[in-house]
Amino acid sequence: MRAGLRALTSRGRSFLASGIAALLMALLLGENDLFRIGVLITALPLLAAMVVARTRYRLSCARHLDPTRTEAGGEATVTLRLENVTRLPTGLLLIEDTVPYALGVRPRFVLDRVEARGVREIDYRVRSDLRGRYTIGPLSIRIADPFGLVELTRSFTISDTLVVTPQVVALPHVRLSGEWAGGGESRTRSVAAAGDDDVAPREYRQGDDLRRVHWRSTARHGELMVRREEQQWQSRGALLLDTRRHAHRGEGPRSSFEVAVSAAASIGVHLSREGLGLRLVTDQGAAHLTDQGSQSLLDTLAVIRHSPARSLEMGLSALRQGGGDGLIVAVLGAMEPEEARELARLRHSSITGVAVLLDVSSWEGGDHTAAENQQAVQTVFAGYGWRIVNLPAGVSIASVWPDAANRGRYVLDPTGGAA
């Protein structure tokens, strides 16, 4: 009953207050008719509170997202399935699902009546221009009486997650010599860290060709040994994303940071489809990817945020420690020529380097100082043999990606070492 009284709506409280006032005036004036009216008005919200509080609906709820992942700007359909598992029909149900503000307003629905063992399915759509990982739910149900005097809220505990990934655009094929090494179309190919040693033979396994039996090792070990004629290769590359807050300009989906994330996602998906195993590195160091597929990369980029770092040192250290990369693609914001030189030195003759330089001056309204600095950075990368892809505001990465085929000049490090 206390729960029912706490659930009184404004209308219910008004009825209760009016009924009590009518009773008091009837007692003071001795009006029996007014007393009867006061009893009726007072009893109506009390009876409604008692009925709603004693109502024991047993409802099951399930939620389905289609799809569970969507690109920024795309839509997903949420399907709610409510089932009345009791033998009694329900009354009026007000349904509200919990949705983050980035996905739109909270959806609200009214169900007049759900029969015994009845099922209702409700669909609604969500859309977000901002990437991220969003929790949808829990679902809340407000049980109301027919007069709107009492509303009692019940909540489910289940919730689901919608992943909004960065926008990915299809890129044209560009031949990046150096991304695979060791044979096959003059591409650089690196042996997987867990690959087999090709010099020493191994024990015979069922299905091995008997022509590969290594008789000298067989005699030495006392068991059948075969030659390892095939190397287990793994094409590898590194994708560096500059997430430093001071290196980007603008706010919202059209900021240089969001453009950089979308460009990194597009490049990563494109190279993954071409068979390249990528590792993601930011100015905070190497990012953990659960697998070498593009899905893990997109899930990581969906939640990546600005960093407070002022330099790329941690990212450069992660690139040095990784090793085995035949290709480095760096998506960079504003930087100083000296910072560019530290990164450019990581490239040598067996590595292909592609620098995607965001022209932050175009986000600043044509700042001449930023434009001059951008030109100096381009000169540094080109001098160390990197391929330059300029990405100004309002331009798709797909339209400038063919520039990655243009080779830069390869020079010696001014300090004396090989660039």
Tab-separated table of C-alpha atoms in Angstrom:
chain	number	residue	atom	x	y	z
A	1	MET	CA	0.000	0.000	0.000
A	2	ARG	CA	2.895	2.352	0.769
A	3	ALA	CA	4.350	1.628	-2.646
A	4	GLY	CA	0.979	2.414	-4.170
A	5	LEU	CA	0.710	5.725	-2.315
A	6	ARG	CA	4.221	6.706	-3.423
A	7	ALA	CA	3.178	5.906	-6.989
A	8	LEU	CA	0.289	8.391	-7.016
A	9	THR	CA	0.397	10.692	-10.002
A	10	SER	CA	-0.321	14.413	-9.847
A	11	ARG	CA	-3.906	13.624	-10.738
A	12	GLY	CA	-4.108	11.036	-7.973
A	13	ARG	CA	-2.680	13.418	-5.370
A	14	SER	CA	-5.112	16.110	-6.487
A	15	PHE	CA	-8.057	13.706	-6.099
A	16	LEU	CA	-6.848	12.674	-2.639
A	17	ALA	CA	-6.341	16.272	-1.491
A	18	SER	CA	-9.745	17.323	-2.880
A	19	GLY	CA	-11.480	14.392	-1.171
A	20	ILE	CA	-9.915	15.178	2.215
A	21	ALA	CA	-10.822	18.840	1.834
A	22	ALA	CA	-14.431	17.881	0.983
A	23	LEU	CA	-14.624	15.624	4.039
A	24	LEU	CA	-13.381	18.378	6.337
A	25	MET	CA	-15.814	20.940	4.922
A	26	ALA	CA	-18.692	18.421	5.185
A	27	LEU	CA	-17.906	17.866	8.879
A	28	LEU	CA	-17.719	21.628	9.543
A	29	LEU	CA	-20.888	22.455	7.624
A	30	GLY	CA	-22.815	19.292	8.432
A	31	GLU	CA	-23.514	18.534	4.779
A	32	ASN	CA	-24.156	14.814	4.292
A	33	ASP	CA	-24.161	14.975	0.488
A	34	LEU	CA	-20.774	16.711	0.479
A	35	PHE	CA	-19.520	14.039	2.886
A	36	ARG	CA	-20.537	11.279	0.459
A	37	ILE	CA	-18.792	13.081	-2.398
A	38	GLY	CA	-15.659	13.458	-0.254
A	39	VAL	CA	-15.677	9.735	0.584
A	40	LEU	CA	-15.955	8.845	-3.102
A	41	ILE	CA	-13.213	11.207	-4.215
A	42	THR	CA	-10.880	10.061	-1.414
A	43	ALA	CA	-11.546	6.362	-1.923
A	44	LEU	CA	-10.927	6.399	-5.683
A	45	PRO	CA	-7.124	7.031	-5.615
A	46	LEU	CA	-6.758	4.814	-2.506
A	47	LEU	CA	-8.484	1.909	-4.199
A	48	ALA	CA	-6.440	2.459	-7.382
A	49	ALA	CA	-3.205	2.448	-5.343
A	50	MET	CA	-4.254	-0.769	-3.588
A	51	VAL	CA	-5.133	-2.542	-6.837
A	52	VAL	CA	-1.960	-1.480	-8.669
A	53	ALA	CA	0.280	-2.307	-5.690
A	54	ARG	CA	-1.187	-5.789	-5.394
A	55	THR	CA	-0.933	-6.488	-9.088
A	56	ARG	CA	1.665	-9.156	-9.728
A	57	TYR	CA	2.394	-9.248	-13.422
A	58	ARG	CA	4.963	-11.740	-14.539
A	59	LEU	CA	6.491	-10.483	-17.757
A	60	SER	CA	9.558	-11.716	-19.597
A	61	CYS	CA	11.564	-9.400	-21.803
A	62	ALA	CA	14.065	-10.027	-24.600
A	63	ARG	CA	15.889	-7.496	-26.763
A	64	HIS	CA	17.450	-8.038	-30.167
A	65	LEU	CA	19.735	-5.643	-32.055
A	66	ASP	CA	20.059	-5.793	-35.823
A	67	PRO	CA	22.882	-5.234	-36.470
A	68	THR	CA	24.940	-5.233	-33.272
A	69	ARG	CA	27.583	-3.135	-35.040
A	70	THR	CA	26.911	-0.222	-37.331
A	71	GLU	CA	28.938	2.586	-38.851
A	72	ALA	CA	28.606	6.137	-37.635
A	73	GLY	CA	25.576	7.605	-39.359
A	74	GLY	CA	23.991	4.179	-39.850
A	75	GLU	CA	20.839	2.812	-38.243
A	76	ALA	CA	20.138	-0.227	-36.104
A	77	THR	CA	16.778	-1.800	-35.314
A	78	VAL	CA	15.939	-2.705	-31.724
A	79	THR	CA	13.239	-5.338	-31.241
A	80	LEU	CA	11.620	-5.734	-27.824
A	81	ARG	CA	9.726	-8.941	-27.115
A	82	LEU	CA	7.394	-8.916	-24.095
A	83	GLU	CA	5.598	-12.035	-22.958
A	84	ASN	CA	2.903	-12.315	-20.287
A	85	VAL	CA	3.762	-15.616	-18.599
A	86	THR	CA	0.745	-15.619	-16.242
A	87	ARG	CA	-2.848	-16.706	-16.804
A	88	LEU	CA	-4.161	-13.208	-16.105
A	89	PRO	CA	-4.314	-10.394	-18.653
A	90	THR	CA	-2.450	-7.199	-17.911
A	91	GLY	CA	-3.836	-3.739	-17.640
A	92	LEU	CA	-2.433	-0.589	-19.216
A	93	LEU	CA	1.363	-0.769	-19.610
A	94	LEU	CA	3.622	2.193	-20.344
A	95	ILE	CA	6.967	0.966	-21.730
A	96	GLU	CA	10.181	2.984	-21.868
A	97	ASP	CA	13.593	1.717	-22.964
A	98	THR	CA	16.794	3.342	-21.731
A	99	VAL	CA	18.813	4.770	-24.622
A	100	PRO	CA	21.911	7.040	-24.438
A	101	TYR	CA	21.331	10.559	-25.667
A	102	ALA	CA	23.722	9.986	-28.588
A	103	LEU	CA	21.273	7.424	-30.016
A	104	GLY	CA	18.248	9.711	-29.841
A	105	VAL	CA	15.295	10.234	-27.518
A	106	ARG	CA	14.066	7.484	-25.239
A	107	PRO	CA	11.425	5.379	-27.001
A	108	ARG	CA	8.059	5.155	-25.200
A	109	PHE	CA	5.150	2.879	-26.022
A	110	VAL	CA	1.683	2.161	-24.622
A	111	LEU	CA	0.198	-1.342	-24.481
A	112	ASP	CA	-3.503	-1.367	-23.632
A	113	ARG	CA	-3.722	-5.033	-22.732
A	114	VAL	CA	-1.659	-8.202	-23.030
A	115	GLU	CA	-3.742	-11.347	-22.829
A	116	ALA	CA	-2.741	-14.401	-20.800
A	117	ARG	CA	0.338	-16.045	-22.361
A	118	GLY	CA	0.303	-13.250	-24.904
A	119	VAL	CA	3.360	-11.900	-26.698
A	120	ARG	CA	4.009	-8.399	-28.020
A	121	GLU	CA	6.903	-7.283	-30.203
A	122	ILE	CA	7.899	-3.646	-30.524
A	123	ASP	CA	10.437	-2.239	-32.981
A	124	TYR	CA	12.225	1.076	-32.953
A	125	ARG	CA	15.327	2.475	-34.635
A	126	VAL	CA	18.418	4.129	-33.215
A	127	ARG	CA	21.023	6.180	-35.046
A	128	SER	CA	24.262	7.840	-34.018
A	129	ASP	CA	26.668	10.120	-35.841
A	130	LEU	CA	29.180	9.566	-33.050
A	131	ARG	CA	31.175	6.350	-32.844
A	132	GLY	CA	31.356	4.565	-29.505
A	133	ARG	CA	30.067	1.666	-27.461
A	134	TYR	CA	26.537	2.310	-26.192
A	135	THR	CA	24.484	0.398	-23.646
A	136	ILE	CA	20.778	0.023	-24.472
A	137	GLY	CA	18.556	-0.857	-21.536
A	138	PRO	CA	17.316	-1.707	-19.039
A	139	LEU	CA	13.654	-1.642	-19.994
A	140	SER	CA	11.215	-0.075	-17.538
A	141	ILE	CA	7.458	-0.690	-17.402
A	142	ARG	CA	5.005	1.634	-15.731
A	143	ILE	CA	1.793	-0.017	-14.574
A	144	ALA	CA	-1.097	2.446	-14.488
A	145	ASP	CA	-4.751	2.299	-13.531
A	146	PRO	CA	-7.402	3.220	-16.125
A	147	PHE	CA	-7.985	6.645	-14.544
A	148	GLY	CA	-4.304	7.661	-14.540
A	149	LEU	CA	-4.253	8.101	-10.757
A	150	VAL	CA	-1.382	5.671	-10.012
A	151	GLU	CA	1.744	4.694	-11.939
A	152	LEU	CA	4.082	2.026	-10.587
A	153	THR	CA	7.457	1.450	-12.264
A	154	ARG	CA	9.105	-1.947	-12.710
A	155	SER	CA	12.479	-2.448	-14.393
A	156	PHE	CA	14.201	-5.375	-16.049
A	157	THR	CA	17.910	-5.953	-15.570
A	158	ILE	CA	18.949	-6.998	-19.077
A	159	SER	CA	20.803	-4.606	-21.356
A	160	ASP	CA	22.562	-4.898	-24.717
A	161	THR	CA	25.517	-3.166	-26.330
A	162	LEU	CA	25.551	-1.416	-29.676
A	163	VAL	CA	28.969	-0.696	-31.189
A	164	VAL	CA	29.095	2.290	-33.539
A	165	THR	CA	32.289	2.013	-35.576
A	166	PRO	CA	34.016	4.775	-37.560
A	167	GLN	CA	32.901	5.377	-41.107
A	168	VAL	CA	34.777	3.171	-43.572
A	169	VAL	CA	35.106	4.126	-47.224
A	170	ALA	CA	36.292	1.808	-49.959
A	171	LEU	CA	39.833	2.645	-51.126
A	172	PRO	CA	41.248	2.036	-54.586
A	173	HIS	CA	43.984	-0.565	-54.888
A	174	VAL	CA	47.475	0.901	-54.597
A	175	ARG	CA	50.582	-1.219	-55.017
A	176	LEU	CA	52.642	-0.749	-51.876
A	177	SER	CA	55.895	-2.565	-52.579
A	178	GLY	CA	57.587	-3.440	-49.335
A	179	GLU	CA	54.498	-4.486	-47.413
A	180	TRP	CA	55.373	-8.154	-48.070
A	181	ALA	CA	58.930	-9.532	-48.315
A	182	GLY	CA	60.611	-12.744	-49.337
A	183	GLY	CA	58.993	-13.729	-52.605
A	184	GLY	CA	55.879	-13.349	-54.643
A	185	GLU	CA	55.417	-10.259	-56.761
A	186	SER	CA	58.449	-8.541	-55.207
A	187	ARG	CA	56.590	-7.827	-51.992
A	188	THR	CA	58.117	-7.888	-48.570
A	189	ARG	CA	57.084	-10.787	-46.423
A	190	SER	CA	58.123	-11.382	-42.833
A	191	VAL	CA	58.171	-14.683	-41.004
A	192	ALA	CA	55.614	-14.980	-38.218
A	193	ALA	CA	57.098	-14.763	-34.740
A	194	ALA	CA	55.767	-18.210	-33.987
A	195	GLY	CA	56.841	-19.627	-37.393
A	196	ASP	CA	58.894	-22.799	-37.721
A	197	ASP	CA	62.646	-22.897	-38.141
A	198	ASP	CA	63.218	-24.038	-41.712
A	199	VAL	CA	66.745	-25.332	-41.159
A	200	ALA	CA	66.052	-28.113	-38.644
A	201	PRO	CA	63.791	-31.000	-39.707
A	202	ARG	CA	60.754	-32.015	-37.707
A	203	GLU	CA	59.033	-35.265	-36.795
A	204	TYR	CA	56.837	-36.977	-39.363
A	205	ARG	CA	53.124	-36.172	-39.187
A	206	GLN	CA	50.338	-38.141	-40.763
A	207	GLY	CA	49.745	-36.895	-44.287
A	208	ASP	CA	53.322	-35.653	-44.894
A	209	ASP	CA	54.799	-36.459	-48.285
A	210	LEU	CA	57.268	-39.351	-47.929
A	211	ARG	CA	59.517	-37.671	-50.468
A	212	ARG	CA	60.311	-35.113	-47.764
A	213	VAL	CA	61.774	-37.708	-45.375
A	214	HIS	CA	65.205	-36.625	-44.088
A	215	TRP	CA	66.989	-39.955	-43.713
A	216	ARG	CA	70.073	-38.664	-41.894
A	217	SER	CA	67.958	-37.055	-39.151
A	218	THR	CA	65.741	-40.154	-39.065
A	219	ALA	CA	68.788	-42.319	-38.313
A	220	ARG	CA	70.019	-39.860	-35.679
A	221	HIS	CA	66.729	-39.492	-33.793
A	222	GLY	CA	65.423	-43.021	-34.235
A	223	GLU	CA	62.107	-41.785	-35.619
A	224	LEU	CA	60.879	-40.642	-38.982
A	225	MET	CA	61.859	-37.000	-39.676
A	226	VAL	CA	60.858	-34.796	-42.626
A	227	ARG	CA	62.298	-31.642	-44.163
A	228	ARG	CA	60.525	-28.351	-43.652
A	229	GLU	CA	60.202	-27.078	-47.163
A	230	GLU	CA	57.447	-24.552	-46.557
A	231	GLN	CA	57.861	-21.442	-44.501
A	232	GLN	CA	54.893	-20.133	-42.560
A	233	TRP	CA	54.639	-16.530	-43.599
A	234	GLN	CA	52.679	-13.735	-42.069
A	235	SER	CA	52.335	-10.447	-43.885
A	236	ARG	CA	52.680	-7.687	-41.339
A	237	GLY	CA	52.363	-3.955	-41.139
A	238	ALA	CA	51.850	-1.203	-38.578
A	239	LEU	CA	49.172	1.481	-38.509
A	240	LEU	CA	50.076	4.547	-36.439
A	241	LEU	CA	47.257	6.888	-35.381
A	242	ASP	CA	48.014	10.271	-33.850
A	243	THR	CA	45.424	10.831	-31.097
A	244	ARG	CA	47.089	13.785	-29.352
A	245	ARG	CA	44.515	16.416	-28.503
A	246	HIS	CA	46.758	19.365	-29.370
A	247	ALA	CA	47.467	17.892	-32.817
A	248	HIS	CA	43.848	18.134	-33.974
A	249	ARG	CA	41.356	20.900	-34.634
A	250	GLY	CA	37.590	21.185	-34.588
A	251	GLU	CA	34.830	19.471	-32.647
A	252	GLY	CA	32.230	16.841	-33.423
A	253	PRO	CA	31.976	14.368	-36.296
A	254	ARG	CA	33.723	16.729	-38.743
A	255	SER	CA	36.743	17.449	-36.548
A	256	SER	CA	40.196	16.505	-37.777
A	257	PHE	CA	40.397	13.825	-35.073
A	258	GLU	CA	37.257	12.050	-36.285
A	259	VAL	CA	38.479	12.330	-39.872
A	260	ALA	CA	41.782	10.757	-38.786
A	261	VAL	CA	40.003	7.881	-37.031
A	262	SER	CA	37.811	7.267	-40.085
A	263	ALA	CA	40.861	7.359	-42.372
A	264	ALA	CA	42.711	4.875	-40.138
A	265	ALA	CA	39.681	2.570	-40.139
A	266	SER	CA	39.362	2.740	-43.926
A	267	ILE	CA	43.057	2.045	-44.467
A	268	GLY	CA	43.073	-0.775	-41.912
A	269	VAL	CA	40.051	-2.516	-43.441
A	270	HIS	CA	41.461	-2.066	-46.942
A	271	LEU	CA	44.848	-3.586	-46.072
A	272	SER	CA	43.281	-6.395	-44.034
A	273	ARG	CA	41.193	-7.401	-47.033
A	274	GLU	CA	44.390	-7.565	-49.058
A	275	GLY	CA	45.835	-10.087	-46.590
A	276	LEU	CA	48.014	-7.829	-44.443
A	277	GLY	CA	48.157	-8.489	-40.704
A	278	LEU	CA	48.073	-5.079	-39.007
A	279	ARG	CA	48.956	-3.926	-35.542
A	280	LEU	CA	47.566	-0.634	-34.280
A	281	VAL	CA	49.866	1.853	-32.575
A	282	THR	CA	48.955	5.240	-31.115
A	283	ASP	CA	50.943	7.906	-29.335
A	284	GLN	CA	50.085	5.969	-26.156
A	285	GLY	CA	51.816	2.812	-27.416
A	286	ALA	CA	50.622	-0.419	-29.025
A	287	ALA	CA	46.877	-1.080	-28.864
A	288	HIS	CA	45.658	-4.566	-28.027
A	289	LEU	CA	43.793	-6.275	-30.847
A	290	THR	CA	42.118	-9.608	-30.165
A	291	ASP	CA	42.867	-10.852	-33.689
A	292	GLN	CA	44.376	-9.733	-36.988
A	293	GLY	CA	41.005	-9.169	-38.637
A	294	SER	CA	39.446	-5.820	-39.395
A	295	GLN	CA	36.597	-6.348	-36.902
A	296	SER	CA	38.908	-6.113	-33.886
A	297	LEU	CA	40.506	-3.001	-35.361
A	298	LEU	CA	37.111	-1.335	-35.849
A	299	ASP	CA	36.002	-2.244	-32.317
A	300	THR	CA	39.166	-0.630	-30.935
A	301	LEU	CA	38.809	2.497	-33.065
A	302	ALA	CA	35.138	2.785	-32.056
A	303	VAL	CA	36.102	3.743	-28.511
A	304	ILE	CA	39.431	5.489	-29.056
A	305	ARG	CA	39.645	8.978	-27.556
A	306	HIS	CA	41.963	11.981	-27.490
A	307	SER	CA	45.138	11.594	-25.469
A	308	PRO	CA	46.827	14.318	-23.398
A	309	ALA	CA	50.290	13.337	-24.720
A	310	ARG	CA	52.459	16.058	-26.213
A	311	SER	CA	54.845	13.810	-28.164
A	312	LEU	CA	54.843	10.609	-30.213
A	313	GLU	CA	57.678	9.037	-28.226
A	314	MET	CA	55.642	6.132	-26.819
A	315	GLY	CA	54.266	5.370	-30.249
A	316	LEU	CA	57.721	5.469	-31.824
A	317	SER	CA	59.018	3.146	-29.131
A	318	ALA	CA	56.199	0.676	-29.833
A	319	LEU	CA	57.049	0.760	-33.549
A	320	ARG	CA	60.718	0.053	-32.806
A	321	GLN	CA	59.928	-2.815	-30.447
A	322	GLY	CA	57.415	-4.460	-32.772
A	323	GLY	CA	59.809	-5.288	-35.591
A	324	GLY	CA	59.061	-7.340	-38.661
A	325	ASP	CA	56.945	-4.638	-40.266
A	326	GLY	CA	57.341	-4.214	-43.993
A	327	LEU	CA	54.851	-1.355	-44.115
A	328	ILE	CA	54.177	1.599	-41.827
A	329	VAL	CA	51.132	3.787	-42.430
A	330	ALA	CA	50.993	6.858	-40.175
A	331	VAL	CA	47.844	8.982	-39.901
A	332	LEU	CA	49.079	12.224	-38.376
A	333	GLY	CA	47.728	15.535	-37.167
A	334	ALA	CA	49.703	18.723	-36.684
A	335	MET	CA	53.338	18.118	-35.782
A	336	GLU	CA	56.680	19.849	-35.730
A	337	PRO	CA	59.385	19.068	-38.315
A	338	GLU	CA	61.612	17.612	-35.600
A	339	GLU	CA	58.838	15.219	-34.528
A	340	ALA	CA	58.361	14.262	-38.162
A	341	ARG	CA	62.096	13.579	-38.481
A	342	GLU	CA	62.064	11.197	-35.497
A	343	LEU	CA	59.247	9.201	-37.078
A	344	ALA	CA	60.655	9.364	-40.600
A	345	ARG	CA	63.931	7.804	-39.439
A	346	LEU	CA	62.130	4.555	-38.651
A	347	ARG	CA	61.855	3.853	-42.335
A	348	HIS	CA	64.741	2.124	-44.113
A	349	SER	CA	65.220	0.531	-47.492
A	350	SER	CA	63.160	-2.617	-46.720
A	351	ILE	CA	60.170	-0.734	-45.274
A	352	THR	CA	57.519	1.180	-47.156
A	353	GLY	CA	56.352	4.261	-45.279
A	354	VAL	CA	53.089	6.093	-46.034
A	355	ALA	CA	52.365	9.340	-44.191
A	356	VAL	CA	48.731	10.474	-44.259
A	357	LEU	CA	49.053	14.110	-43.206
A	358	LEU	CA	45.904	15.908	-42.143
A	359	ASP	CA	46.087	19.497	-43.319
A	360	VAL	CA	44.991	21.011	-40.025
A	361	SER	CA	45.361	24.501	-41.488
A	362	SER	CA	42.184	23.797	-43.500
A	363	TRP	CA	40.342	23.254	-40.204
A	364	GLU	CA	41.748	26.530	-38.890
A	365	GLY	CA	40.449	28.662	-41.747
A	366	GLY	CA	43.708	28.865	-43.700
A	367	ASP	CA	46.261	29.664	-40.980
A	368	HIS	CA	49.471	30.603	-42.851
A	369	THR	CA	51.722	29.483	-40.000
A	370	ALA	CA	50.116	26.048	-39.876
A	371	ALA	CA	50.313	25.788	-43.686
A	372	GLU	CA	54.035	26.563	-43.676
A	373	ASN	CA	54.609	24.047	-40.909
A	374	GLN	CA	52.664	21.438	-42.907
A	375	GLN	CA	54.917	22.044	-45.917
A	376	ALA	CA	58.026	21.612	-43.776
A	377	VAL	CA	56.723	18.309	-42.394
A	378	GLN	CA	55.986	17.059	-45.921
A	379	THR	CA	59.539	17.920	-46.958
A	380	VAL	CA	60.952	15.924	-44.058
A	381	PHE	CA	58.925	12.797	-44.850
A	382	ALA	CA	59.627	13.033	-48.563
A	383	GLY	CA	63.337	13.387	-47.867
A	384	TYR	CA	63.342	10.081	-45.993
A	385	GLY	CA	61.550	8.252	-48.789
A	386	TRP	CA	58.023	8.272	-47.352
A	387	ARG	CA	54.992	8.448	-49.596
A	388	ILE	CA	52.877	11.508	-48.831
A	389	VAL	CA	49.068	11.595	-48.757
A	390	ASN	CA	47.627	15.022	-47.932
A	391	LEU	CA	44.139	15.006	-46.416
A	392	PRO	CA	42.492	18.448	-46.107
A	393	ALA	CA	39.109	19.155	-44.572
A	394	GLY	CA	36.101	18.086	-46.610
A	395	VAL	CA	38.076	15.628	-48.765
A	396	SER	CA	37.527	11.862	-48.676
A	397	ILE	CA	40.497	9.624	-47.996
A	398	ALA	CA	39.451	7.554	-51.044
A	399	SER	CA	40.141	10.458	-53.417
A	400	VAL	CA	43.699	11.072	-52.171
A	401	TRP	CA	44.730	7.486	-51.363
A	402	PRO	CA	46.189	6.933	-54.903
A	403	ASP	CA	48.955	9.374	-53.852
A	404	ALA	CA	50.307	6.526	-51.706
A	405	ALA	CA	51.716	5.028	-54.900
A	406	ASN	CA	54.081	7.996	-55.379
A	407	ARG	CA	57.541	7.229	-54.065
A	408	GLY	CA	59.436	9.808	-52.064
A	409	ARG	CA	63.143	10.576	-52.288
A	410	TYR	CA	65.490	8.364	-50.267
A	411	VAL	CA	68.398	10.278	-48.727
A	412	LEU	CA	70.968	9.769	-46.042
A	413	ASP	CA	70.243	10.905	-42.522
A	414	PRO	CA	71.861	14.314	-42.057
A	415	THR	CA	73.453	12.987	-38.867
A	416	GLY	CA	75.340	10.419	-40.901
A	417	GLY	CA	73.234	7.286	-40.613
A	418	ALA	CA	71.128	5.697	-43.316
A	419	ALA	CA	67.587	7.014	-43.493
